[in-house]
Coordinates of N, CA and C in Angstrom, one line a residue:
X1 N 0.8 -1.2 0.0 CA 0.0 0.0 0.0 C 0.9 1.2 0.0
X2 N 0.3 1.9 -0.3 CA 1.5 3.7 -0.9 C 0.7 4.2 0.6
X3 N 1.4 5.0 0.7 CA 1.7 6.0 2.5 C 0.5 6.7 2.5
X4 N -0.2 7.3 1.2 CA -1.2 7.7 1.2 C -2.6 7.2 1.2
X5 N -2.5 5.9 0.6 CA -4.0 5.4 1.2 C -3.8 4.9 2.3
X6 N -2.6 4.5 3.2 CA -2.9 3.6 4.2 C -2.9 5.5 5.2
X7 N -2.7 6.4 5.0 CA -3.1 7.8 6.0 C -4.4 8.1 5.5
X8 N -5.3 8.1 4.4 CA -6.8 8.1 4.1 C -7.9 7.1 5.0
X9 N -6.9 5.8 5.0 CA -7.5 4.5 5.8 C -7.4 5.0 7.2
X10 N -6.5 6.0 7.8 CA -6.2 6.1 8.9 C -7.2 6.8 9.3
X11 N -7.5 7.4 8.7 CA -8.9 9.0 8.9 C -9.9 9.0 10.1
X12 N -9.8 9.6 11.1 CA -11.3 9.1 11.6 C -12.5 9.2 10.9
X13 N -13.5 8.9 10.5 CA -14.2 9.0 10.2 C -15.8 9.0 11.1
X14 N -16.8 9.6 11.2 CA -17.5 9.7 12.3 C -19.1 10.3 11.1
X15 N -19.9 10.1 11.6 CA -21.2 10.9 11.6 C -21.5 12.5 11.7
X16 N -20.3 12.7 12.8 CA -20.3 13.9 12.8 C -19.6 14.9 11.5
X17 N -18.6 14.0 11.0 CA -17.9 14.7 9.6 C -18.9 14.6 8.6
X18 N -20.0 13.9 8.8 CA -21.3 14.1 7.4 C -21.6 15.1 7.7
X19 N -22.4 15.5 9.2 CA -23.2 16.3 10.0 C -22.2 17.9 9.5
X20 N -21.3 17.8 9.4 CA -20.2 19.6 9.7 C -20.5 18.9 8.4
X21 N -20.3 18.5 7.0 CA -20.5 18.7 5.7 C -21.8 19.4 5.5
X22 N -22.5 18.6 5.8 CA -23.9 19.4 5.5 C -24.3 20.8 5.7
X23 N -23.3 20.9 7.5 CA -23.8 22.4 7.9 C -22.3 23.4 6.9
X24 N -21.6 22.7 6.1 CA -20.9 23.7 5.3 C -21.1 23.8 4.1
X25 N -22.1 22.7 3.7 CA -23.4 22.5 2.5 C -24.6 24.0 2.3
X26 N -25.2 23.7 3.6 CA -26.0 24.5 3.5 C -25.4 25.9 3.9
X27 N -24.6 26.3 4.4 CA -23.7 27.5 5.1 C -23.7 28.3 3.2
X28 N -22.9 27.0 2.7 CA -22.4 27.6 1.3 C -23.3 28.2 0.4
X29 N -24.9 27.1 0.4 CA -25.9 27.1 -0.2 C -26.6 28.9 0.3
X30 N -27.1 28.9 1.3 CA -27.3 30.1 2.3 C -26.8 31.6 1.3
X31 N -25.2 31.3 1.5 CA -24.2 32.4 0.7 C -24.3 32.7 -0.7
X32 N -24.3 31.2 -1.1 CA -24.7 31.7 -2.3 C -25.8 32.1 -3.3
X33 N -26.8 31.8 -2.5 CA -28.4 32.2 -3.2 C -28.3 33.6 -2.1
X34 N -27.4 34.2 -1.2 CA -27.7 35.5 -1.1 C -26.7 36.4 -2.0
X35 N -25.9 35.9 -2.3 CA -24.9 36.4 -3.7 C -25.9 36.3 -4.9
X36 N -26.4 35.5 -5.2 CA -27.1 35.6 -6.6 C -28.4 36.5 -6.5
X37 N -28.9 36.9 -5.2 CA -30.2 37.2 -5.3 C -29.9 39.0 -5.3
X38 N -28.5 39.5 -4.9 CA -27.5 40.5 -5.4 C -27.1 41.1 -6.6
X39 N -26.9 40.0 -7.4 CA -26.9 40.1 -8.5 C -27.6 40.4 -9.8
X40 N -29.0 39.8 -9.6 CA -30.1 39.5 -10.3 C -31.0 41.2 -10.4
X41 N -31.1 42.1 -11.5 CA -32.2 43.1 -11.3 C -34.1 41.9 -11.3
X42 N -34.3 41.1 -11.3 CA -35.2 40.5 -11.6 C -35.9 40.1 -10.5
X43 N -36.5 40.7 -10.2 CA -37.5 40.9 -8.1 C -38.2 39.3 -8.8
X44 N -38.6 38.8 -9.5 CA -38.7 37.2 -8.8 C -38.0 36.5 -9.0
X45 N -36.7 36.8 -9.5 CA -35.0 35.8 -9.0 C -34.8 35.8 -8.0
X46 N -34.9 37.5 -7.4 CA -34.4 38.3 -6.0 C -35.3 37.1 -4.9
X47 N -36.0 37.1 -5.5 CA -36.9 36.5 -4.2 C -37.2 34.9 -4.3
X48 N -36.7 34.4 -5.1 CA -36.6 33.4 -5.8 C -35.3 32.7 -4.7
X49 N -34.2 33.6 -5.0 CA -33.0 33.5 -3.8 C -33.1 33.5 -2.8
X50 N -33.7 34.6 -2.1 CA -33.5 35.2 -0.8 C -34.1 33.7 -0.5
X51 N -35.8 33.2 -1.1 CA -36.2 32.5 -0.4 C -35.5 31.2 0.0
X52 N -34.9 30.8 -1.0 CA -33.9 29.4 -1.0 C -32.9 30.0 -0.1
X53 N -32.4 30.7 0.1 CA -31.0 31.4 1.1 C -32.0 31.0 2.5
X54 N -33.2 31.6 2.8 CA -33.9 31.2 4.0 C -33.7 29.7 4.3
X55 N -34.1 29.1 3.2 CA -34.5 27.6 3.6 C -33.1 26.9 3.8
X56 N -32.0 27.3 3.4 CA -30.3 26.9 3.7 C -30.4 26.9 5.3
X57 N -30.6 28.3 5.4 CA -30.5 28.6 7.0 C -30.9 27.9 8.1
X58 N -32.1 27.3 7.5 CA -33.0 26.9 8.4 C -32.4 25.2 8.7
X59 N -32.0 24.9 7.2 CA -32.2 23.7 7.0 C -30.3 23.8 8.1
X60 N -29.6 24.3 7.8 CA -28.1 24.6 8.9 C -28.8 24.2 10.1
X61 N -29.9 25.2 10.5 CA -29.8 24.9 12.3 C -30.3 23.5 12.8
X62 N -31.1 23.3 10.9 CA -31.5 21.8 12.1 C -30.3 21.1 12.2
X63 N -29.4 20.9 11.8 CA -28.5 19.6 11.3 C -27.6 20.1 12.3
X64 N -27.9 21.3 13.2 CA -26.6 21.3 14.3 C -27.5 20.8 15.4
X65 N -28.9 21.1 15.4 CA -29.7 20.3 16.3 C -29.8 18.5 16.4
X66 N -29.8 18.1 14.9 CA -29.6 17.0 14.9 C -27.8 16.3 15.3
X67 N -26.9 17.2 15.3 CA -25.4 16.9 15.7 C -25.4 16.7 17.0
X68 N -26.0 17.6 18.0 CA -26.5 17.1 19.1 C -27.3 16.0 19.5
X69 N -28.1 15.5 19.0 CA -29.1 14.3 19.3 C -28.4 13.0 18.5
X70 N -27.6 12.8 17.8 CA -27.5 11.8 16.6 C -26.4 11.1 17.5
X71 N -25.2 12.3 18.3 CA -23.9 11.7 18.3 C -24.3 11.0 19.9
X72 N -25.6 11.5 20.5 CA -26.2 10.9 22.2 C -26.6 9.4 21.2
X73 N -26.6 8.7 20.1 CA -27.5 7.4 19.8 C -26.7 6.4 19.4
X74 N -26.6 5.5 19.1 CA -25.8 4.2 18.8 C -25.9 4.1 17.2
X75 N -25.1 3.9 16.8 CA -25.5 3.9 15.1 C -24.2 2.4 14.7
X76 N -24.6 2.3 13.5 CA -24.0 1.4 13.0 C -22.6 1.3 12.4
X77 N -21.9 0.2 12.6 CA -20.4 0.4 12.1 C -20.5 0.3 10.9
X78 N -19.4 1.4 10.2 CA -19.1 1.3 9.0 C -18.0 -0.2 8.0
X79 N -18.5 -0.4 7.0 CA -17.8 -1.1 6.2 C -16.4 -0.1 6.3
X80 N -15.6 -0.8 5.6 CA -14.4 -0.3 5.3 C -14.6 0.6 4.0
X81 N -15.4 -0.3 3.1 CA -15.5 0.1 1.9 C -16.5 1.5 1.6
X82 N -17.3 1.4 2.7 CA -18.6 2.5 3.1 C -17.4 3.6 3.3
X83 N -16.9 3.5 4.7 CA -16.4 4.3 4.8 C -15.3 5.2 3.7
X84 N -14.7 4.3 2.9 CA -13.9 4.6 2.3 C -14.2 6.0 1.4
X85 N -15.7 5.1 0.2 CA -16.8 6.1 -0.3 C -17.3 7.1 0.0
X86 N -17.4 7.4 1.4 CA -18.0 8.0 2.4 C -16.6 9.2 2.4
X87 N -15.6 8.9 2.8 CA -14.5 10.2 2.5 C -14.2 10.6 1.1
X88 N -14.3 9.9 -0.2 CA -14.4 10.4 -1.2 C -15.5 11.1 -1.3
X89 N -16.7 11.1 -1.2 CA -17.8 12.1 -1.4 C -17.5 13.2 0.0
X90 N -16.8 13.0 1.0 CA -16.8 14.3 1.4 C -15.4 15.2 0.7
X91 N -14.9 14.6 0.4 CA -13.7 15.2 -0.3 C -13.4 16.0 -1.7
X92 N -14.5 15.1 -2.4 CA -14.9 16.0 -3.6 C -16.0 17.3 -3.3
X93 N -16.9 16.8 -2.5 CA -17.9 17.9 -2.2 C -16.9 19.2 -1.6
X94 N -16.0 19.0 -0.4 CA -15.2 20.5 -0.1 C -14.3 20.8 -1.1
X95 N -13.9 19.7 -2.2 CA -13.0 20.6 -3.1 C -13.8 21.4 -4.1
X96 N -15.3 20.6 -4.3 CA -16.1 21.5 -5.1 C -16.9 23.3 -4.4
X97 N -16.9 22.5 -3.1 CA -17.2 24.3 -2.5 C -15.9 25.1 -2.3
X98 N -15.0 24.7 -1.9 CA -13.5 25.3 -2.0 C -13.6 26.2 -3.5
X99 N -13.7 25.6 -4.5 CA -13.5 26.1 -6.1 C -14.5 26.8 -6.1
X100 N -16.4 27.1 -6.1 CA -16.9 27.9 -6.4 C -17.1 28.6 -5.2
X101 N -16.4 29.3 -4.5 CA -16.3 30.7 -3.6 C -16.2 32.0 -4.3
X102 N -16.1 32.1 -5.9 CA -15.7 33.1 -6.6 C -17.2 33.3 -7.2
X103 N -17.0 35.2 -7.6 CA -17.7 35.8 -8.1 C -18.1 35.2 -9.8
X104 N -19.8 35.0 -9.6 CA -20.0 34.2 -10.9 C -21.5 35.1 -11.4
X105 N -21.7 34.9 -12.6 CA -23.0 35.4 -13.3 C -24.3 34.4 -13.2
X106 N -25.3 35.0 -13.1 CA -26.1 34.0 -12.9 C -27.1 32.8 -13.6
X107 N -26.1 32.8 -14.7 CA -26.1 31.2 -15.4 C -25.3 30.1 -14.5
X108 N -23.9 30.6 -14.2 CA -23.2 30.0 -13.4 C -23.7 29.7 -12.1
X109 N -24.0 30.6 -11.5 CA -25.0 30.6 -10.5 C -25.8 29.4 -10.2
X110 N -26.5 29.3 -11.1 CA -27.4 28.1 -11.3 C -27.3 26.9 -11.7
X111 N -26.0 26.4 -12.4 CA -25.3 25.2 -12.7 C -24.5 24.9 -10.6
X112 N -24.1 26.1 -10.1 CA -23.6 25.7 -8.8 C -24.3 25.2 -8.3
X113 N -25.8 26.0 -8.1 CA -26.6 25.8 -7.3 C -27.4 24.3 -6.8
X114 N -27.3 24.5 -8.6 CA -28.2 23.1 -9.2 C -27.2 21.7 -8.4
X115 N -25.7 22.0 -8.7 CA -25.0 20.7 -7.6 C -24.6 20.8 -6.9
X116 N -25.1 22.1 -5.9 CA -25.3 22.1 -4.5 C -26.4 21.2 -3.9
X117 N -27.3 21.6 -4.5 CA -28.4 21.1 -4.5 C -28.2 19.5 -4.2
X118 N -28.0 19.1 -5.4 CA -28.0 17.2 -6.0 C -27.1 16.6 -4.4
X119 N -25.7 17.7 -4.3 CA -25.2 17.1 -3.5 C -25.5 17.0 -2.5
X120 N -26.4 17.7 -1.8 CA -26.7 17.7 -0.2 C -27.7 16.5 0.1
X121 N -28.8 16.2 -1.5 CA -29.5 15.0 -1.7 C -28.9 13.8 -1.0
X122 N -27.9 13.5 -1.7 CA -26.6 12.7 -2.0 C -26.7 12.0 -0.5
X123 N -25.9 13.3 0.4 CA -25.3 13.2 1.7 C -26.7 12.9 2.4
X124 N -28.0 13.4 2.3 CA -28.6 13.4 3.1 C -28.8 11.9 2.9
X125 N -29.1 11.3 1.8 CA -29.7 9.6 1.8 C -28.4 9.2 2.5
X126 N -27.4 9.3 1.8 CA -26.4 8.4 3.0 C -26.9 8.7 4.8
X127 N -26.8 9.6 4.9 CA -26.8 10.1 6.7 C -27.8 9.2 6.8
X128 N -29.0 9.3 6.2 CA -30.4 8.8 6.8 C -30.1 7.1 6.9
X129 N -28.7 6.7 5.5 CA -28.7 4.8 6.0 C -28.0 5.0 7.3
X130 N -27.1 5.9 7.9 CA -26.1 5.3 9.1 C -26.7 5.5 10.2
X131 N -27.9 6.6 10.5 CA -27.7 7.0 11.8 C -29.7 6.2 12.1
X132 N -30.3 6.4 12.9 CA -31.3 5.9 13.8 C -32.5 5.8 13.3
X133 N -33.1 5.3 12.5 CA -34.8 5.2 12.6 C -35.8 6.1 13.2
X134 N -34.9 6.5 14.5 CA -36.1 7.8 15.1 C -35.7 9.2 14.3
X135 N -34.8 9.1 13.2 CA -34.7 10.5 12.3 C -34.9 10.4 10.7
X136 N -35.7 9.5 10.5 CA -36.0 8.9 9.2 C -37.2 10.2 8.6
X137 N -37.9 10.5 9.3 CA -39.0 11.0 9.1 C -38.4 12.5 8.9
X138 N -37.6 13.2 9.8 CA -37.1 14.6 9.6 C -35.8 14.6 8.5
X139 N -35.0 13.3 7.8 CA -34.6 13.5 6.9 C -35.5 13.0 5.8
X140 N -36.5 12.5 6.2 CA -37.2 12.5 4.5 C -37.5 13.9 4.3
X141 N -38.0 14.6 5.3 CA -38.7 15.9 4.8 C -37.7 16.6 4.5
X142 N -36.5 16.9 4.9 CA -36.0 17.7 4.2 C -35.1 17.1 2.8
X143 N -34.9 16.1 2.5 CA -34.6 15.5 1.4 C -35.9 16.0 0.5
X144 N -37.3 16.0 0.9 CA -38.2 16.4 0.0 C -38.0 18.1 -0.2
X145 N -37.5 19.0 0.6 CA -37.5 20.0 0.7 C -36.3 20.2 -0.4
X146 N -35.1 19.7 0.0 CA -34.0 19.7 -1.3 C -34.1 19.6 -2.8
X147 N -35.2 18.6 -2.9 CA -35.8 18.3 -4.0 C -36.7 18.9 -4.6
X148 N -36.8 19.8 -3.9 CA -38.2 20.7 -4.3 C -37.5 22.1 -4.9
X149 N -36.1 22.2 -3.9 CA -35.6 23.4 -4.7 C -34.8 22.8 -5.4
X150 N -34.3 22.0 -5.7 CA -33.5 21.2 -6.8 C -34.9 21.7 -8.3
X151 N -36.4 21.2 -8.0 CA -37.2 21.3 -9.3 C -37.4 22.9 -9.6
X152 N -36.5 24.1 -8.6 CA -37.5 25.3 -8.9 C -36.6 25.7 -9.4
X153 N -35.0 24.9 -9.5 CA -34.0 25.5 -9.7 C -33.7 25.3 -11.4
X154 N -34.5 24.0 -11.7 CA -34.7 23.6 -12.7 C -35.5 24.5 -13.4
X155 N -36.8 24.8 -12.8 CA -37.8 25.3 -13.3 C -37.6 27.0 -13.9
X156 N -37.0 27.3 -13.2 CA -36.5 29.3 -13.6 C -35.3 29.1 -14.4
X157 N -34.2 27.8 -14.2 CA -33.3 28.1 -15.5 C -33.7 27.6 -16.8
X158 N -34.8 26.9 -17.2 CA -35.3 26.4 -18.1 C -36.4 28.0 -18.5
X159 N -36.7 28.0 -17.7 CA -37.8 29.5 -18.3 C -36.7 30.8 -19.0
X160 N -36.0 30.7 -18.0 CA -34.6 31.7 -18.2 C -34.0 31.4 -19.8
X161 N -33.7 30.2 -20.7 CA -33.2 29.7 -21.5 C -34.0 29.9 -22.6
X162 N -35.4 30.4 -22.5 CA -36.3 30.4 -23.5 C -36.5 31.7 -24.1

C-alpha cells in the first residue's frame, strides 16, 4: 500500500464529519443564493434566492440540532469500503465548494446551485442509511424540501433559456 492510502484509511471518520458537511453545504448554499439574489435586477429571481437562502439557514440549524441528538444514539459500524466512499464524497464535495467561492453570473449561479443542491441529496440519503430510525422522518422531509428546490431551480433556469 502507498503511505497515502494507508493515512486516508487512517482518517477518523464519524457521523459527525457528514453532520459539519452538510452544515458547510448549507452555510455555502445560504451564501450563495444571497450572492445571486444581489446580482439578479429581476424581483422574482431576487426572491426566488433570498427564499432558497432562507431555507439553507433553516435547513443549517437543524443539522446542528440534529449533531447534538445523533452523536447521544448508537449507530452502526461502518464497512471499510462504506467508509472509504464515504470520505471520497466528502472530499470531492469541499473541493467543489472550495472552487466555487468566486464571483460568478447567474447562469453560473445556477449550474452551482443546481449541484449544490444534488449534492446535499446525496449526503442526506447516506446520513439517513447510518444514523437511527427515530430521524427517518425529519430526513425524508428535508430531502423532500432539497428536492423541491432542486425542481424550482430547474424550473427558472429552463424559463430563463427560452
Amino acid at each position: 500500500k502507498s503511505e497515502e492510502g494507508e493515512s486516508i484509511m487512517q482518517e477518523i471518520f464519524s457521523i459527525e464529519d457528514v453532520i459539519n458537511v452538510m452544515i458547510e453545504l448549507e452555510t455555502c448554499g445560504n451564501e450563495h443564493y444571497l450572492s445571486l439574489s444581489k446580482q439578479t435586477q429581476s424581483e422574482e429571481l431576487k426572491n426566488l434566492f433570498l427564499n432558497l437562502a432562507n431555507a439553507e439557514q433553516k435547513h443549517k440549524l437543524r443539522y446542528e440540532n440534529f449533531k447534538k441528538e445523533i452523536l447521544n444514539f448508537e449507530h452502526e459500524d461502518l464497512s471499510d469500503d462504506y467508509e472509504a466512499y464515504i470520505l471520497s464524497l466528502l472530499k470531492q464535495t469541499i473541493r467543489f465548494l472550495n472552487e466555487t467561492r468566486t464571483q460568478m453570473n447567474v447562469d453560473e449561479g445556477f449550474r452551482i446551485a443546481i449541484q449544490l443542491e444534488k449534492d446535499t441529496i446525496l449526503f442526506l440519503m447516506e446520513l439517513k442509511s447510518m444514523i437511527g430510525q427515530q430521524f427517518n422522518a425529519d430526513m425524508e422531509q428535508i430531502i423532500s424540501e432539497e428536492r423541491g428546490h432542486l425542481k424550482l431551480l430547474y424550473q427558472y433556469q429552463n424559463h430563463l433559456q427560452v
